[in-house]
């Protein structure tokens, strides 16, 4: 959350700031553009007006002087003069030819003509001739009087149309002289609208219109867009005339209103006294301003968007490490120093990212130092048992996926006690160091477990030959003696091997198995190796095969139960039986419960098998109680069964169906599962106790072995594990521990059963310790159902232990043991 808020606020803040700055910038830009454009526009109006107006009057001037030049050619021609001096006799042909030539060389004039002074006869282009009354035409009188050699300009409106039919026309007139004598005049006539056509060729600006007016402000020719001119000049009939009349000064721009817009007008006097009126439509001027203005704004808006996108990308690029940095810091504070940002940016944020990486590296290095300190054994420099557990767990996790086995080798130096006694403790440590180094020279994963015990983890690819070879290599490291204090020590060691996952799937159990195997190896003599599960070593039954066959075991009637008597030490009576399951698989042969129970737990098959065991056990209990109502049946229940919600219901139903007394049922659970129940809030244990069923804690001493929880749980019996009894006669420590366990639980009102008693010596010690019950081969091996029934029926007469029977049994078992060991040694 914090991480996200930081991310959001940082980027958002920057974006907001940039946005505000941009808006201010755009506002300023728009404002200034507005002002500048506005002033440019007014400047533009002036130049448009002046340029257009001058162009218009120039156009008029050019057209008229072009015509004048042609007229002059006609007027000064001797043929023209001769013709006009003697109109009756002179040949008119060359003059007509001249007129035609002139007319066609300069498009436009409506007519070219000359008028004789003598009789008012005229000659017009196209070979036309006739008579006019010269006194009726002021231009004729003007020409006669004129001393000028340039044409005079006249405007003719409707009244005196002579040669051409049109609205307004312009006449250029020039006197013709023969030897200095006035003989007539020549003229050119053209429609006034020719001037407009020439003007419009010269004006390009939209909204600019020009008109030509005579000296009395009559419009001779005007722009084509009549309608707009009418609007501009207020729809007056004489709009342009009166506008021109209002403008007295020539060459000044006059503003005038038409509707809401201000338009502009200007007058110019051109040749022949013609006036040129130029109007600039204010609406068009404003329109072009708005157009220009909006174009600029669109461009600006595009630039703004582009700039914003660019900025965002720059920020995103520059700040791209920030989320990673905050992630990394969170990881570091959570204790994970592996995380690296690996930023490629070289800005400050990149530098921060690098510093964070450095920090993580430093912490990781320091942590590794601390880790080493915690996990290295100072004496040998090997990794200690903490690291070993970690390794085993890691291996188990990775093996679960690949389903590959690994071996755990438990190594114990033979006669180490003797070595320390002769060398002293300081040199004993030195010896251990050398020992560890030699192991490590052969295999990388060596751990010091405790004292003179080392553990090696080894892969073997399901090929037991690889393990055998490894052990050979380890042993050959010690062919050379270890030299300490000028002493040469020839070292031997015993190895016990357990296999994951066949032997056990929990690190403690796997170590225990290897330890047990190591003890067996020691029993055989020095420098021996022993597998925890020798049959596995030979047959290599895979877990998957067992799991698969287990499914059909019940259906195929391959399972049956054995019953092992539990005998009271105090009076030698039968206290009860422990129910032990047996599996005679058709394909696998007899599979020991140590092997298959655990697999059944993992696959869940134990639920069905356990239910069958419980029901069969109760059915048998009913039969036994008919003979001896005090006998109890002690039934092993797996934690997998206990955790099932329907477990209590099943138990209750079974008790009802077989009509057994719950007080005669005992359920055996292991310490491990009991601890799970203390931690969880499952009340199954309490419910069983409430039903009157007794609870026994099995294998006490192999797990947590804490008395702490015993008093809080409804435990009635404690079963002391066989491993304590095994060396109770030879190991003082085991003797002491067993004694104190019995004492302690007596105080808590809990009964003790000691398992695995095989000799009369063990029996005597336990009887002395006032243990309550004994279960072991010394009393009886597990019996099949009919033997167990017979055992109960004939107990008093045949089976109740006496000193003699116990001694006999004890001896028999000792012989069996010896034979077994001999057999094992031969195998090894
Ligand atoms: P456990 O509950 O500790 O059972 C006692 C084991 O010790 C039995 O092995 C029994 O045959 C053996 N035993 C008893 N007295 C002696 C003795 O004097 N010397 C020696 N060497 N062994 C003795 P078993 O039958 O092989 O059972 C092994 C384990 O399999 C049991 O250990 C128990 O954990 C499990 N198991 C056996 N039956 C059942 C069952 O019905 N249900 C469940 N859930 N587990 C069972
Ligand atoms: Ca048991
Ligand atoms: Ca047990």
Tab-separated table of C-alpha atoms in Angstrom, residues 174-574:
chain	number	residue	atom	x	y	z
A	174	UNK	CA	-6.798	63.182	-80.377
A	175	UNK	CA	-6.605	65.961	-83.011
A	176	UNK	CA	-5.295	65.107	-86.501
A	177	UNK	CA	-3.260	67.810	-88.247
A	178	UNK	CA	-1.934	68.202	-91.781
A	179	UNK	CA	0.967	70.592	-91.996
A	180	UNK	CA	-0.021	71.984	-88.544
A	181	UNK	CA	-3.600	72.578	-89.666
A	182	UNK	CA	-6.417	70.894	-87.704
A	183	UNK	CA	-8.202	68.580	-90.161
A	184	UNK	CA	-10.244	66.453	-87.751
A	185	UNK	CA	-9.752	64.091	-84.915
A	186	UNK	CA	-9.222	60.384	-84.259
A	187	UNK	CA	-10.823	58.430	-81.474
A	188	UNK	CA	-11.007	55.091	-79.700
A	189	UNK	CA	-14.022	53.925	-77.798
A	190	UNK	CA	-14.225	51.039	-75.338
A	191	UNK	CA	-16.673	49.840	-72.726
A	192	UNK	CA	-15.821	51.078	-69.238
A	193	UNK	CA	-16.086	47.517	-67.928
A	194	UNK	CA	-12.819	46.755	-69.736
A	195	UNK	CA	-11.188	48.787	-66.968
A	196	UNK	CA	-12.750	46.541	-64.320
A	197	UNK	CA	-11.481	43.451	-66.065
A	198	UNK	CA	-7.967	44.867	-66.040
A	199	UNK	CA	-8.235	45.900	-62.404
A	200	UNK	CA	-9.419	42.484	-61.272
A	201	UNK	CA	-6.430	40.944	-63.014
A	202	UNK	CA	-4.191	42.952	-60.700
A	203	UNK	CA	-5.939	42.468	-57.328
A	204	UNK	CA	-5.537	39.136	-55.587
A	205	UNK	CA	-6.589	39.890	-52.047
A	206	UNK	CA	-9.906	38.360	-51.128
A	207	UNK	CA	-12.531	40.869	-50.050
A	208	UNK	CA	-10.965	43.776	-51.963
A	209	UNK	CA	-13.220	45.362	-54.601
A	210	UNK	CA	-12.457	48.277	-56.935
A	211	UNK	CA	-14.754	50.482	-58.979
A	212	UNK	CA	-14.017	53.202	-61.553
A	213	UNK	CA	-16.051	56.395	-61.325
A	214	UNK	CA	-16.136	59.545	-63.373
A	215	UNK	CA	-15.497	63.029	-61.976
A	216	UNK	CA	-19.146	63.280	-60.896
A	217	UNK	CA	-18.787	60.006	-58.996
A	218	UNK	CA	-20.950	58.040	-61.421
A	219	UNK	CA	-19.939	54.418	-61.348
A	220	UNK	CA	-18.572	53.414	-64.738
A	221	UNK	CA	-17.699	49.920	-63.840
A	222	UNK	CA	-17.682	48.071	-60.582
A	223	UNK	CA	-16.958	44.745	-58.995
A	224	UNK	CA	-18.928	41.705	-60.025
A	225	UNK	CA	-20.148	40.828	-56.510
A	226	UNK	CA	-23.024	43.276	-56.553
A	227	UNK	CA	-24.848	41.750	-53.609
A	228	UNK	CA	-21.937	42.059	-51.160
A	229	UNK	CA	-21.254	45.643	-52.374
A	230	UNK	CA	-24.866	46.467	-51.691
A	231	UNK	CA	-24.573	45.029	-48.175
A	232	UNK	CA	-21.323	46.901	-47.604
A	233	UNK	CA	-22.709	50.240	-48.676
A	234	UNK	CA	-25.945	49.892	-46.758
A	235	UNK	CA	-28.132	48.830	-49.718
A	236	UNK	CA	-28.271	52.386	-51.000
A	237	UNK	CA	-29.022	52.679	-54.728
A	238	UNK	CA	-26.023	54.872	-55.263
A	239	UNK	CA	-23.909	53.054	-52.686
A	240	UNK	CA	-20.480	53.324	-54.251
A	241	UNK	CA	-21.212	56.812	-55.654
A	242	UNK	CA	-22.070	58.284	-52.319
A	243	UNK	CA	-19.189	56.428	-50.625
A	244	UNK	CA	-16.798	57.961	-53.187
A	245	UNK	CA	-18.463	61.348	-52.773
A	246	UNK	CA	-17.838	61.172	-49.034
A	247	UNK	CA	-14.153	60.590	-49.535
A	248	UNK	CA	-12.692	63.960	-50.321
A	249	UNK	CA	-8.983	63.285	-49.914
A	250	UNK	CA	-7.325	60.853	-52.265
A	251	UNK	CA	-4.830	58.304	-50.943
A	252	UNK	CA	-6.278	58.129	-47.427
A	253	UNK	CA	-7.859	55.088	-45.919
A	254	UNK	CA	-11.322	55.694	-44.644
A	255	UNK	CA	-13.055	53.358	-42.227
A	256	UNK	CA	-16.769	52.928	-42.585
A	257	UNK	CA	-19.308	50.777	-40.828
A	258	UNK	CA	-21.474	48.203	-42.509
A	259	UNK	CA	-23.584	46.474	-39.944
A	260	UNK	CA	-21.264	45.497	-37.097
A	261	UNK	CA	-18.068	45.196	-39.104
A	262	UNK	CA	-15.719	47.999	-39.941
A	263	UNK	CA	-14.714	48.069	-43.591
A	264	UNK	CA	-12.192	50.264	-45.391
A	265	UNK	CA	-12.282	52.467	-48.470
A	266	UNK	CA	-9.790	54.566	-50.406
A	267	UNK	CA	-9.966	56.809	-53.522
A	268	UNK	CA	-7.277	57.330	-56.134
A	269	UNK	CA	-7.422	59.643	-59.131
A	270	UNK	CA	-6.234	58.040	-62.311
A	271	UNK	CA	-5.656	59.316	-65.810
A	272	UNK	CA	-8.277	61.421	-67.485
A	273	UNK	CA	-9.625	62.456	-64.103
A	274	UNK	CA	-11.204	58.988	-63.553
A	275	UNK	CA	-11.523	58.026	-59.897
A	276	UNK	CA	-10.717	54.555	-58.631
A	277	UNK	CA	-12.546	53.550	-55.461
A	278	UNK	CA	-11.121	50.570	-53.562
A	279	UNK	CA	-13.095	48.878	-50.791
A	280	UNK	CA	-11.771	46.269	-48.354
A	281	UNK	CA	-14.510	44.136	-46.853
A	282	UNK	CA	-14.028	44.223	-43.043
A	283	UNK	CA	-15.789	40.901	-42.693
A	284	UNK	CA	-13.232	39.170	-44.894
A	285	UNK	CA	-10.374	40.924	-43.052
A	286	UNK	CA	-11.706	39.711	-39.669
A	287	UNK	CA	-12.314	36.275	-41.100
A	288	UNK	CA	-8.760	35.937	-42.211
A	289	UNK	CA	-7.634	37.109	-38.796
A	290	UNK	CA	-9.819	34.480	-37.071
A	291	UNK	CA	-8.593	31.848	-39.491
A	292	UNK	CA	-4.982	32.712	-38.830
A	293	UNK	CA	-5.610	32.903	-35.136
A	294	UNK	CA	-7.354	29.510	-34.935
A	295	UNK	CA	-4.678	27.887	-37.081
A	296	UNK	CA	-2.096	29.063	-34.599
A	297	UNK	CA	-4.116	27.713	-31.686
A	298	UNK	CA	-4.497	24.307	-33.351
A	299	UNK	CA	-0.764	24.160	-33.972
A	300	UNK	CA	-0.166	25.227	-30.392
A	301	UNK	CA	-2.538	22.578	-29.038
A	302	UNK	CA	-0.769	19.899	-31.096
A	303	UNK	CA	2.579	21.086	-29.798
A	304	UNK	CA	1.186	21.041	-26.254
A	305	UNK	CA	0.000	17.453	-26.606
A	306	UNK	CA	3.283	16.379	-28.191
A	307	UNK	CA	5.241	18.096	-25.460
A	308	UNK	CA	3.064	16.456	-22.784
A	309	UNK	CA	3.579	12.996	-24.296
A	310	UNK	CA	7.295	13.607	-24.590
A	311	UNK	CA	7.491	14.814	-20.987
A	312	UNK	CA	5.531	11.848	-19.689
A	313	UNK	CA	7.816	9.476	-21.514
A	314	UNK	CA	10.878	11.242	-20.219
A	315	UNK	CA	9.535	11.002	-16.661
A	316	UNK	CA	8.566	7.397	-17.097
A	317	UNK	CA	12.005	6.611	-18.456
A	318	UNK	CA	13.840	8.644	-15.823
A	319	UNK	CA	11.773	7.320	-12.916
A	320	UNK	CA	11.420	3.732	-14.123
A	321	UNK	CA	13.544	2.365	-11.291
A	322	UNK	CA	11.443	3.849	-8.517
A	323	UNK	CA	8.975	0.935	-8.200
A	324	UNK	CA	11.905	-1.508	-8.306
A	325	UNK	CA	13.709	0.475	-5.620
A	326	UNK	CA	10.729	0.464	-3.330
A	327	UNK	CA	10.275	-3.270	-4.019
A	328	UNK	CA	13.881	-3.958	-3.232
A	329	UNK	CA	13.742	-1.986	0.012
A	330	UNK	CA	10.633	-3.930	1.032
A	331	UNK	CA	12.464	-7.198	0.244
A	332	UNK	CA	15.493	-6.094	2.251
A	333	UNK	CA	13.369	-5.173	5.224
A	334	UNK	CA	11.685	-8.575	4.944
A	335	UNK	CA	15.144	-10.132	5.175
A	336	UNK	CA	15.529	-11.161	1.539
A	337	UNK	CA	18.869	-9.879	0.304
A	338	UNK	CA	18.926	-11.755	-2.995
A	339	UNK	CA	16.831	-9.194	-4.816
A	340	UNK	CA	18.764	-6.880	-7.207
A	341	UNK	CA	17.440	-3.956	-9.229
A	342	UNK	CA	20.286	-3.935	-11.810
A	343	UNK	CA	19.355	-0.502	-13.068
A	344	UNK	CA	20.865	0.693	-16.329
A	345	UNK	CA	20.037	4.378	-15.812
A	346	UNK	CA	22.792	6.756	-14.919
A	347	UNK	CA	20.666	9.472	-13.374
A	348	UNK	CA	20.285	10.066	-9.636
A	349	UNK	CA	17.529	7.481	-9.402
A	350	UNK	CA	19.816	4.979	-11.098
A	351	UNK	CA	22.495	5.852	-8.541
A	352	UNK	CA	20.031	5.292	-5.710
A	353	UNK	CA	19.125	1.942	-7.261
A	354	UNK	CA	22.814	1.023	-7.388
A	355	UNK	CA	23.247	2.044	-3.747
A	356	UNK	CA	20.279	-0.100	-2.772
A	357	UNK	CA	21.856	-3.025	-4.658
A	358	UNK	CA	25.142	-2.389	-2.862
A	359	UNK	CA	23.320	-2.256	0.442
A	360	UNK	CA	21.618	-5.588	-0.279
A	361	UNK	CA	24.975	-7.073	-1.305
A	362	UNK	CA	26.636	-5.840	1.894
A	363	UNK	CA	23.814	-7.188	4.006
A	364	UNK	CA	23.919	-10.472	2.132
A	365	UNK	CA	27.680	-10.762	2.659
A	366	UNK	CA	27.383	-9.943	6.346
A	367	UNK	CA	24.534	-12.352	6.667
A	368	UNK	CA	26.612	-15.043	5.031
A	369	UNK	CA	29.366	-14.379	7.577
A	370	UNK	CA	26.868	-14.662	10.441
A	371	UNK	CA	25.341	-17.690	8.772
A	372	UNK	CA	28.763	-19.334	8.526
A	373	UNK	CA	29.445	-18.551	12.128
A	374	UNK	CA	26.136	-20.124	13.122
A	375	UNK	CA	26.403	-23.112	10.860
A	376	UNK	CA	30.092	-23.960	10.868
A	377	UNK	CA	31.524	-26.303	13.398
A	378	UNK	CA	34.512	-24.506	14.952
A	379	UNK	CA	36.491	-27.675	15.630
A	380	UNK	CA	36.429	-29.208	12.164
A	381	UNK	CA	35.436	-26.261	9.992
A	382	UNK	CA	32.694	-28.474	8.562
A	383	UNK	CA	29.058	-27.481	8.512
A	384	UNK	CA	27.245	-28.405	11.670
A	385	UNK	CA	23.982	-30.216	12.291
A	386	UNK	CA	21.821	-27.089	11.797
A	387	UNK	CA	23.102	-26.879	8.269
A	388	UNK	CA	22.618	-30.623	7.908
A	389	UNK	CA	18.914	-30.357	8.740
A	390	UNK	CA	18.578	-27.497	6.322
A	391	UNK	CA	20.280	-29.525	3.603
A	392	UNK	CA	18.177	-32.601	4.212
A	393	UNK	CA	15.003	-30.555	4.085
A	394	UNK	CA	16.097	-28.845	0.881
A	395	UNK	CA	17.006	-32.159	-0.674
A	396	UNK	CA	13.660	-33.623	0.341
A	397	UNK	CA	11.819	-30.750	-1.284
A	398	UNK	CA	13.776	-31.059	-4.521
A	399	UNK	CA	13.544	-34.857	-4.472
A	400	UNK	CA	9.805	-34.742	-3.998
A	401	UNK	CA	9.600	-33.305	-7.472
A	402	UNK	CA	12.197	-35.523	-9.124
A	403	UNK	CA	11.357	-38.565	-6.938
A	404	UNK	CA	15.028	-39.455	-6.777
A	405	UNK	CA	16.502	-41.234	-3.797
A	406	UNK	CA	19.404	-40.008	-1.727
A	407	UNK	CA	21.399	-41.738	0.992
A	408	UNK	CA	22.272	-40.516	4.450
A	409	UNK	CA	25.511	-41.983	5.818
A	410	UNK	CA	25.941	-41.830	9.562
A	411	UNK	CA	29.634	-42.215	10.417
A	412	UNK	CA	30.960	-42.979	13.876
A	413	UNK	CA	34.687	-43.269	14.628
A	414	UNK	CA	35.559	-46.586	16.223
A	415	UNK	CA	37.286	-46.370	19.592
A	416	UNK	CA	37.201	-42.581	19.645
A	417	UNK	CA	36.951	-42.686	23.412
A	418	UNK	CA	40.302	-44.410	23.537
A	419	UNK	CA	41.789	-41.772	21.146
A	420	UNK	CA	40.754	-38.821	23.347
A	421	UNK	CA	41.915	-40.591	26.435
A	422	UNK	CA	45.395	-41.127	25.005
A	423	UNK	CA	45.718	-37.818	23.130
A	424	UNK	CA	43.922	-35.503	25.505
A	425	UNK	CA	41.005	-33.272	24.431
A	426	UNK	CA	43.046	-30.643	22.594
A	427	UNK	CA	44.665	-33.196	20.301
A	428	UNK	CA	41.409	-35.056	20.122
A	429	UNK	CA	39.969	-31.938	18.449
A	430	UNK	CA	42.908	-31.813	16.077
A	431	UNK	CA	42.264	-35.436	15.195
A	432	UNK	CA	38.580	-34.704	14.491
A	433	UNK	CA	39.616	-31.897	12.197
A	434	UNK	CA	41.888	-34.167	10.160
A	435	UNK	CA	39.225	-36.853	10.109
A	436	UNK	CA	36.645	-34.366	8.748
A	437	UNK	CA	39.072	-33.092	6.115
A	438	UNK	CA	39.782	-36.562	4.827
A	439	UNK	CA	36.067	-37.273	4.486
A	440	UNK	CA	35.602	-33.961	2.716
A	441	UNK	CA	38.390	-34.832	0.276
A	442	UNK	CA	36.156	-37.638	-1.004
A	443	UNK	CA	32.692	-36.122	-0.921
A	444	UNK	CA	31.483	-32.493	-0.646
A	445	UNK	CA	28.464	-32.807	1.628
A	446	UNK	CA	30.036	-33.717	4.976
A	447	UNK	CA	28.601	-32.468	8.267
A	448	UNK	CA	29.759	-32.852	11.828
A	449	UNK	CA	26.805	-34.205	13.723
A	450	UNK	CA	28.136	-34.373	17.258
A	451	UNK	CA	31.191	-35.710	19.095
A	452	UNK	CA	32.773	-38.278	16.816
A	453	UNK	CA	29.724	-38.552	14.574
A	454	UNK	CA	29.721	-37.275	11.000
A	455	UNK	CA	26.990	-37.336	8.369
A	456	UNK	CA	27.344	-37.512	4.602
A	457	UNK	CA	24.563	-36.940	2.074
A	458	UNK	CA	25.014	-38.747	-1.207
A	459	UNK	CA	23.165	-39.180	-4.479
A	460	UNK	CA	23.323	-42.680	-5.890
A	461	UNK	CA	20.870	-42.793	-8.753
A	462	UNK	CA	19.178	-45.946	-7.416
A	463	UNK	CA	22.447	-47.794	-7.821
A	464	UNK	CA	23.548	-49.128	-4.435
A	465	UNK	CA	26.911	-49.935	-5.990
A	466	UNK	CA	27.646	-46.202	-5.999
A	467	UNK	CA	27.194	-46.046	-2.215
A	468	UNK	CA	29.378	-49.099	-1.714
A	469	UNK	CA	32.074	-47.491	-3.836
A	470	UNK	CA	31.794	-44.221	-1.942
A	471	UNK	CA	32.339	-46.069	1.318
A	472	UNK	CA	35.325	-47.887	-0.126
A	473	UNK	CA	36.795	-44.520	-1.140
A	474	UNK	CA	36.148	-43.081	2.299
A	475	UNK	CA	37.843	-46.010	3.966
A	476	UNK	CA	40.830	-45.869	1.642
A	477	UNK	CA	41.407	-42.254	2.781
A	478	UNK	CA	42.347	-43.799	6.121
A	479	UNK	CA	44.782	-46.440	4.904
A	480	UNK	CA	47.412	-43.841	5.753
A	481	UNK	CA	47.464	-43.310	9.506
A	482	UNK	CA	46.645	-39.965	11.092
A	483	UNK	CA	49.798	-38.518	12.674
A	484	UNK	CA	49.401	-36.616	15.890
A	485	UNK	CA	52.084	-36.028	18.571
A	486	UNK	CA	54.440	-38.304	16.670
A	487	UNK	CA	51.855	-40.979	17.037
A	488	UNK	CA	50.449	-42.899	14.095
A	489	UNK	CA	46.755	-43.592	14.475
A	490	UNK	CA	45.145	-46.184	12.261
A	491	UNK	CA	41.530	-45.095	12.095
A	492	UNK	CA	38.408	-47.142	11.500
A	493	UNK	CA	34.817	-46.063	11.463
A	494	UNK	CA	31.342	-47.600	11.347
A	495	UNK	CA	28.722	-46.469	8.833
A	496	UNK	CA	24.940	-46.677	9.098
A	497	UNK	CA	22.910	-45.862	5.990
A	498	UNK	CA	19.309	-44.776	5.586
A	499	UNK	CA	17.627	-44.089	2.267
A	500	UNK	CA	15.188	-41.310	1.435
A	501	UNK	CA	12.284	-41.726	0.920
A	502	UNK	CA	12.128	-45.501	1.472
A	503	UNK	CA	13.222	-45.507	5.106
A	504	UNK	CA	11.739	-42.226	6.233
A	505	UNK	CA	10.591	-38.908	4.873
A	506	UNK	CA	11.394	-36.739	7.829
A	507	UNK	CA	14.929	-35.539	8.622
A	508	UNK	CA	14.820	-36.643	12.268
A	509	UNK	CA	13.598	-40.098	11.418
A	510	UNK	CA	16.025	-40.493	8.571
A	511	UNK	CA	18.891	-39.584	10.928
A	512	UNK	CA	17.514	-41.916	13.567
A	513	UNK	CA	17.341	-44.730	11.011
A	514	UNK	CA	20.933	-44.169	9.947
A	515	UNK	CA	21.992	-43.996	13.587
A	516	UNK	CA	20.235	-47.270	14.324
A	517	UNK	CA	21.905	-48.815	11.308
A	518	UNK	CA	25.256	-47.479	12.527
A	519	UNK	CA	24.708	-49.112	15.933
A	520	UNK	CA	23.986	-52.374	14.168
A	521	UNK	CA	27.210	-51.973	12.224
A	522	UNK	CA	29.109	-51.428	15.467
A	523	UNK	CA	27.554	-54.544	16.939
A	524	UNK	CA	29.115	-56.465	14.071
A	525	UNK	CA	32.577	-55.210	14.906
A	526	UNK	CA	34.828	-52.324	13.826
A	527	UNK	CA	34.911	-50.737	10.410
A	528	UNK	CA	31.548	-52.170	9.312
A	529	UNK	CA	28.678	-50.778	7.258
A	530	UNK	CA	24.992	-51.481	7.771
A	531	UNK	CA	21.840	-50.478	5.954
A	532	UNK	CA	18.830	-49.524	8.054
A	533	UNK	CA	16.586	-51.521	5.811
A	534	UNK	CA	18.662	-54.394	4.555
A	535	UNK	CA	15.821	-55.959	2.599
A	536	UNK	CA	15.271	-52.685	0.810
A	537	UNK	CA	18.904	-52.648	-0.055
A	538	UNK	CA	18.476	-55.985	-1.739
A	539	UNK	CA	15.098	-55.714	-3.352
A	540	UNK	CA	14.828	-51.931	-3.811
A	541	UNK	CA	11.100	-51.747	-3.632
A	542	UNK	CA	10.032	-48.386	-4.861
A	543	UNK	CA	7.563	-46.391	-2.880
A	544	UNK	CA	5.295	-46.121	-5.897
A	545	UNK	CA	5.105	-49.929	-6.238
A	546	UNK	CA	4.198	-50.337	-2.589
A	547	UNK	CA	1.612	-47.561	-2.777
A	548	UNK	CA	0.017	-49.161	-5.801
A	549	UNK	CA	-0.116	-52.689	-4.301
A	550	UNK	CA	-1.450	-51.318	-1.020
A	551	UNK	CA	-4.662	-50.261	-2.705
A	552	UNK	CA	-5.647	-53.861	-3.369
A	553	UNK	CA	-4.206	-55.366	-0.183
A	554	UNK	CA	-7.441	-55.333	1.857
A	555	UNK	CA	-9.595	-56.424	-1.043
A	556	UNK	CA	-7.280	-59.379	-1.702
A	557	UNK	CA	-7.321	-60.393	1.966
A	558	UNK	CA	-3.582	-59.890	2.169
A	559	UNK	CA	-3.758	-58.175	5.522
A	560	UNK	CA	-4.247	-59.732	8.902
A	561	UNK	CA	-3.619	-58.831	12.482
A	562	UNK	CA	-1.156	-59.998	15.097
A	563	UNK	CA	-1.645	-59.495	18.797
A	564	UNK	CA	1.256	-59.023	21.187
A	565	UNK	CA	0.573	-59.562	24.897
A	566	UNK	CA	1.228	-56.789	27.391
A	567	UNK	CA	1.928	-58.244	30.831
A	568	UNK	CA	1.622	-56.700	34.256
A	569	UNK	CA	4.955	-56.677	36.107
A	570	UNK	CA	3.304	-56.584	39.508
A	571	UNK	CA	1.261	-59.812	39.284
A	572	UNK	CA	2.164	-61.378	35.929
A	573	UNK	CA	-1.449	-61.097	34.679
A	574	UNK	CA	-2.335	-60.310	31.070
